[in-house]
mmCIF file of C-alpha atoms in Angstrom:
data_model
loop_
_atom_site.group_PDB
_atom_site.id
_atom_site.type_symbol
_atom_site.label_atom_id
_atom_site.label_comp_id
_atom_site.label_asym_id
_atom_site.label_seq_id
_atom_site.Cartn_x
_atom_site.Cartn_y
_atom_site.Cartn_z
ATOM 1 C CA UNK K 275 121.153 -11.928 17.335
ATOM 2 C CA UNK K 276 118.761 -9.579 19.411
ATOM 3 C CA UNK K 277 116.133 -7.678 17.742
ATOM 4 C CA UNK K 278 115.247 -4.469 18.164
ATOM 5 C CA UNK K 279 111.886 -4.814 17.519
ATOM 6 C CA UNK K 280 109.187 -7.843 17.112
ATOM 7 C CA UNK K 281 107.271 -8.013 13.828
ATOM 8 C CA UNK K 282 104.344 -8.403 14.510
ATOM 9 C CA UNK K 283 100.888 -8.140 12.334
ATOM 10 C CA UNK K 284 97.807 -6.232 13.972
ATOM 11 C CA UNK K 285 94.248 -6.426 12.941
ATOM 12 C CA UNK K 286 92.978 -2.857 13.734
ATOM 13 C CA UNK K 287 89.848 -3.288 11.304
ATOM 14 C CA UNK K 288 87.211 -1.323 12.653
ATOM 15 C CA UNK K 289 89.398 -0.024 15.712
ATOM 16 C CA UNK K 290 90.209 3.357 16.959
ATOM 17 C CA UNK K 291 93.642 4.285 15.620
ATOM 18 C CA UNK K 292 94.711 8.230 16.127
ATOM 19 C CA UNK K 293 97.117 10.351 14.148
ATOM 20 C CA UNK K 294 97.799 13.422 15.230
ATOM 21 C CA UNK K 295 99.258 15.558 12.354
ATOM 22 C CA UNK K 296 97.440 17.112 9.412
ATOM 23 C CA UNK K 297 100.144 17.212 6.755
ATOM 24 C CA UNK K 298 102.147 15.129 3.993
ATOM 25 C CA UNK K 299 103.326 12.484 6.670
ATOM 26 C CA UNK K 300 100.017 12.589 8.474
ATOM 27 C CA UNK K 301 98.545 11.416 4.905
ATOM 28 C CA UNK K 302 101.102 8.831 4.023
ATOM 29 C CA UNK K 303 100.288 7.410 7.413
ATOM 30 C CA UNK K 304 96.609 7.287 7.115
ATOM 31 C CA UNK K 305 96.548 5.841 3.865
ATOM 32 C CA UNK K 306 98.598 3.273 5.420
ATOM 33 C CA UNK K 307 95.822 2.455 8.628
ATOM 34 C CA UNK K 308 92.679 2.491 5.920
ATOM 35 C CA UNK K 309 94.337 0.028 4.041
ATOM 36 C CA UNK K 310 93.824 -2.035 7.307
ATOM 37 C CA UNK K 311 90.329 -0.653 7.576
ATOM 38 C CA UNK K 312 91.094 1.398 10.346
ATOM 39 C CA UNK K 313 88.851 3.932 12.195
ATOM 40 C CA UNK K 314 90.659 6.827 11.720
ATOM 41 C CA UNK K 315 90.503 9.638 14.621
ATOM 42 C CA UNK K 316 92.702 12.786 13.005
ATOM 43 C CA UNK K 317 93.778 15.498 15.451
ATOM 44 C CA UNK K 318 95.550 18.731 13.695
ATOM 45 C CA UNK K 319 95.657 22.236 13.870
ATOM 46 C CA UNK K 320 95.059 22.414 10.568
ATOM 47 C CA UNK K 321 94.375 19.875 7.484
ATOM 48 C CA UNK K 322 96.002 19.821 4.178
ATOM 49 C CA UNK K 323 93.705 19.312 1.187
ATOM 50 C CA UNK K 324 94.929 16.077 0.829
ATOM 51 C CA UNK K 325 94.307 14.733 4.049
ATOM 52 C CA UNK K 326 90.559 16.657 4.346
ATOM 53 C CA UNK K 327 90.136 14.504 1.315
ATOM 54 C CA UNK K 328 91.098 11.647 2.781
ATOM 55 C CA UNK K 329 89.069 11.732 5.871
ATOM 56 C CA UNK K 330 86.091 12.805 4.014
ATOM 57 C CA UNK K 331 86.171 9.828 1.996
ATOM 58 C CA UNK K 332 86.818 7.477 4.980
ATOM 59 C CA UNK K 333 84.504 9.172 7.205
ATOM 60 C CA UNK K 334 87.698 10.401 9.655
ATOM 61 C CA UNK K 335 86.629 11.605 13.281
ATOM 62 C CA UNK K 336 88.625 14.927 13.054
ATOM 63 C CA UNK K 337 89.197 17.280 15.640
ATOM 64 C CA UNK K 338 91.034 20.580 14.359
ATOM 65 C CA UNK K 339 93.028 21.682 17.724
ATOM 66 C CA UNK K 340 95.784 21.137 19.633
ATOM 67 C CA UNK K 341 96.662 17.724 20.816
ATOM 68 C CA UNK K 342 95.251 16.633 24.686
ATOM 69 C CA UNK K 343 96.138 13.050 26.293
ATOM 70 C CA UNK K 344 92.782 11.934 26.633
ATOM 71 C CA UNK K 345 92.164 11.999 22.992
ATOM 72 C CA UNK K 346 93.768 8.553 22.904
ATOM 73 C CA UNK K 347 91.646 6.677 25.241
ATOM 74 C CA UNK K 348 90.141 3.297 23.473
ATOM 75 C CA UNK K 349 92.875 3.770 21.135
ATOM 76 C CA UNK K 350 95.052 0.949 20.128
ATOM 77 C CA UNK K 351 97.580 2.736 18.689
ATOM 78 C CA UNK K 352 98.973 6.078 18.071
ATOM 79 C CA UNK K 353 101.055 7.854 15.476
ATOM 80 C CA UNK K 354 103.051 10.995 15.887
ATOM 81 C CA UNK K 355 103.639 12.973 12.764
ATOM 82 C CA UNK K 356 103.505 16.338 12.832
ATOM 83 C CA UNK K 357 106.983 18.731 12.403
ATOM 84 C CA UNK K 358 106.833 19.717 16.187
ATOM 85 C CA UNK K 359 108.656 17.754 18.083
ATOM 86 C CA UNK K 360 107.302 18.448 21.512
ATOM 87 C CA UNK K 361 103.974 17.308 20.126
ATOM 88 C CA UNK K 362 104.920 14.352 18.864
ATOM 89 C CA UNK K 363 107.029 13.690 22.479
ATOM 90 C CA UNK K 364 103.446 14.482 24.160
ATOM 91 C CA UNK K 365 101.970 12.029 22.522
ATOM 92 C CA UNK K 366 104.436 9.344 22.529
ATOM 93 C CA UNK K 367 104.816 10.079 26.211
ATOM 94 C CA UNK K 368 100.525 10.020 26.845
ATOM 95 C CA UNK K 369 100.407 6.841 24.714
ATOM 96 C CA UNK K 370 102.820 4.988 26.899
ATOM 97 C CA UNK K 371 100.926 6.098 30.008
ATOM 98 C CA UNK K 372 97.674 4.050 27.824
ATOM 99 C CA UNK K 373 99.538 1.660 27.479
ATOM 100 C CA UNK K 374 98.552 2.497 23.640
ATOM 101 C CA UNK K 375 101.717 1.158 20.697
ATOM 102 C CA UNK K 376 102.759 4.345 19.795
ATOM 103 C CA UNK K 377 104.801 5.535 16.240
ATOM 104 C CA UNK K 378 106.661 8.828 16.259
ATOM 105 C CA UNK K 379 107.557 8.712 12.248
ATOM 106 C CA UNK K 380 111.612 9.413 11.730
ATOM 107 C CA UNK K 381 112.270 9.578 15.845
ATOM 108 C CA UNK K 382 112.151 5.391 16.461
ATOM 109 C CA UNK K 383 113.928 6.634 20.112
ATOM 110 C CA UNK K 384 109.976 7.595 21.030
ATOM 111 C CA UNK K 385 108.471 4.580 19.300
ATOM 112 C CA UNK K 386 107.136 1.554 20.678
ATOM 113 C CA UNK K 387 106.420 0.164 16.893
ATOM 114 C CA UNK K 388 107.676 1.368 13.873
ATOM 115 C CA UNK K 389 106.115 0.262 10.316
ATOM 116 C CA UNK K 390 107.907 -0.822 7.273
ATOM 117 C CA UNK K 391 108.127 0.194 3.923
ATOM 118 C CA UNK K 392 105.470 -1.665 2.308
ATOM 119 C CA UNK K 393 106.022 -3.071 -1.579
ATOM 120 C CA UNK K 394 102.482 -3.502 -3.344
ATOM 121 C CA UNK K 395 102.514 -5.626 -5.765
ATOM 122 C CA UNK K 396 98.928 -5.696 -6.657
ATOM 123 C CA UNK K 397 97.782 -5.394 -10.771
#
């Protein structure tokens, strides 16, 4: 049987991983990469209290703005998840053209990876 996609493990401690999106799926998201020790790079119009929070505490590189392409060079990956859709289509679309693994969250058509639910376990 064929999969759709390969899973795959990446270590992305200490790497440049971009999210562009500011809200409620933005934060689930980053959570996610700092888990992995991630360097976060946050690009939003605007930030919910929860994520400003959240990059404060992991010292986030956050531009407040539209998205551009070239935000994602020395990325290695991406993640899409704002409620525009033509955003999120920019970006998947720039990140492909990087040759960056790109996640639009809930639209796997645009993905290149997608991430699972994750079970923790931990006490």
């Amino acid at each position: 049987r064929l999969m759709e996609f390969l899973p795959v493990f990446l270590n992305i401690r200490d790497r440049k991983c971009v999210i562009v999106g500011g809200g409620e799926v933005a934060v689930r998201k980053a959570r996610l990469l700092s888990r992995a020790e991630a360097k976060l790079h946050i690009i939003a119009p605007q930030l919910n209290t929860e994520m400003q929070s959240l990059c404060k505490a992991q010292a986030a590189i956050v531009t407040i703005g539209a998205f551009e392409p070239s935000q994602l060079a020395g990325a290695v990956l991406a993640i899409a998840a704002t409620d525009d859709i033509k955003t999120n289509i920019a970006v998947s679309v720039a990140a492909k053209e990087y040759n960056i693994p790109v996640n639009v969250v809930d639209e796997p058509k645009y993905c290149t990876f997608i991430t699972p639910a994750v079970v923790d376990r931990s006490p």
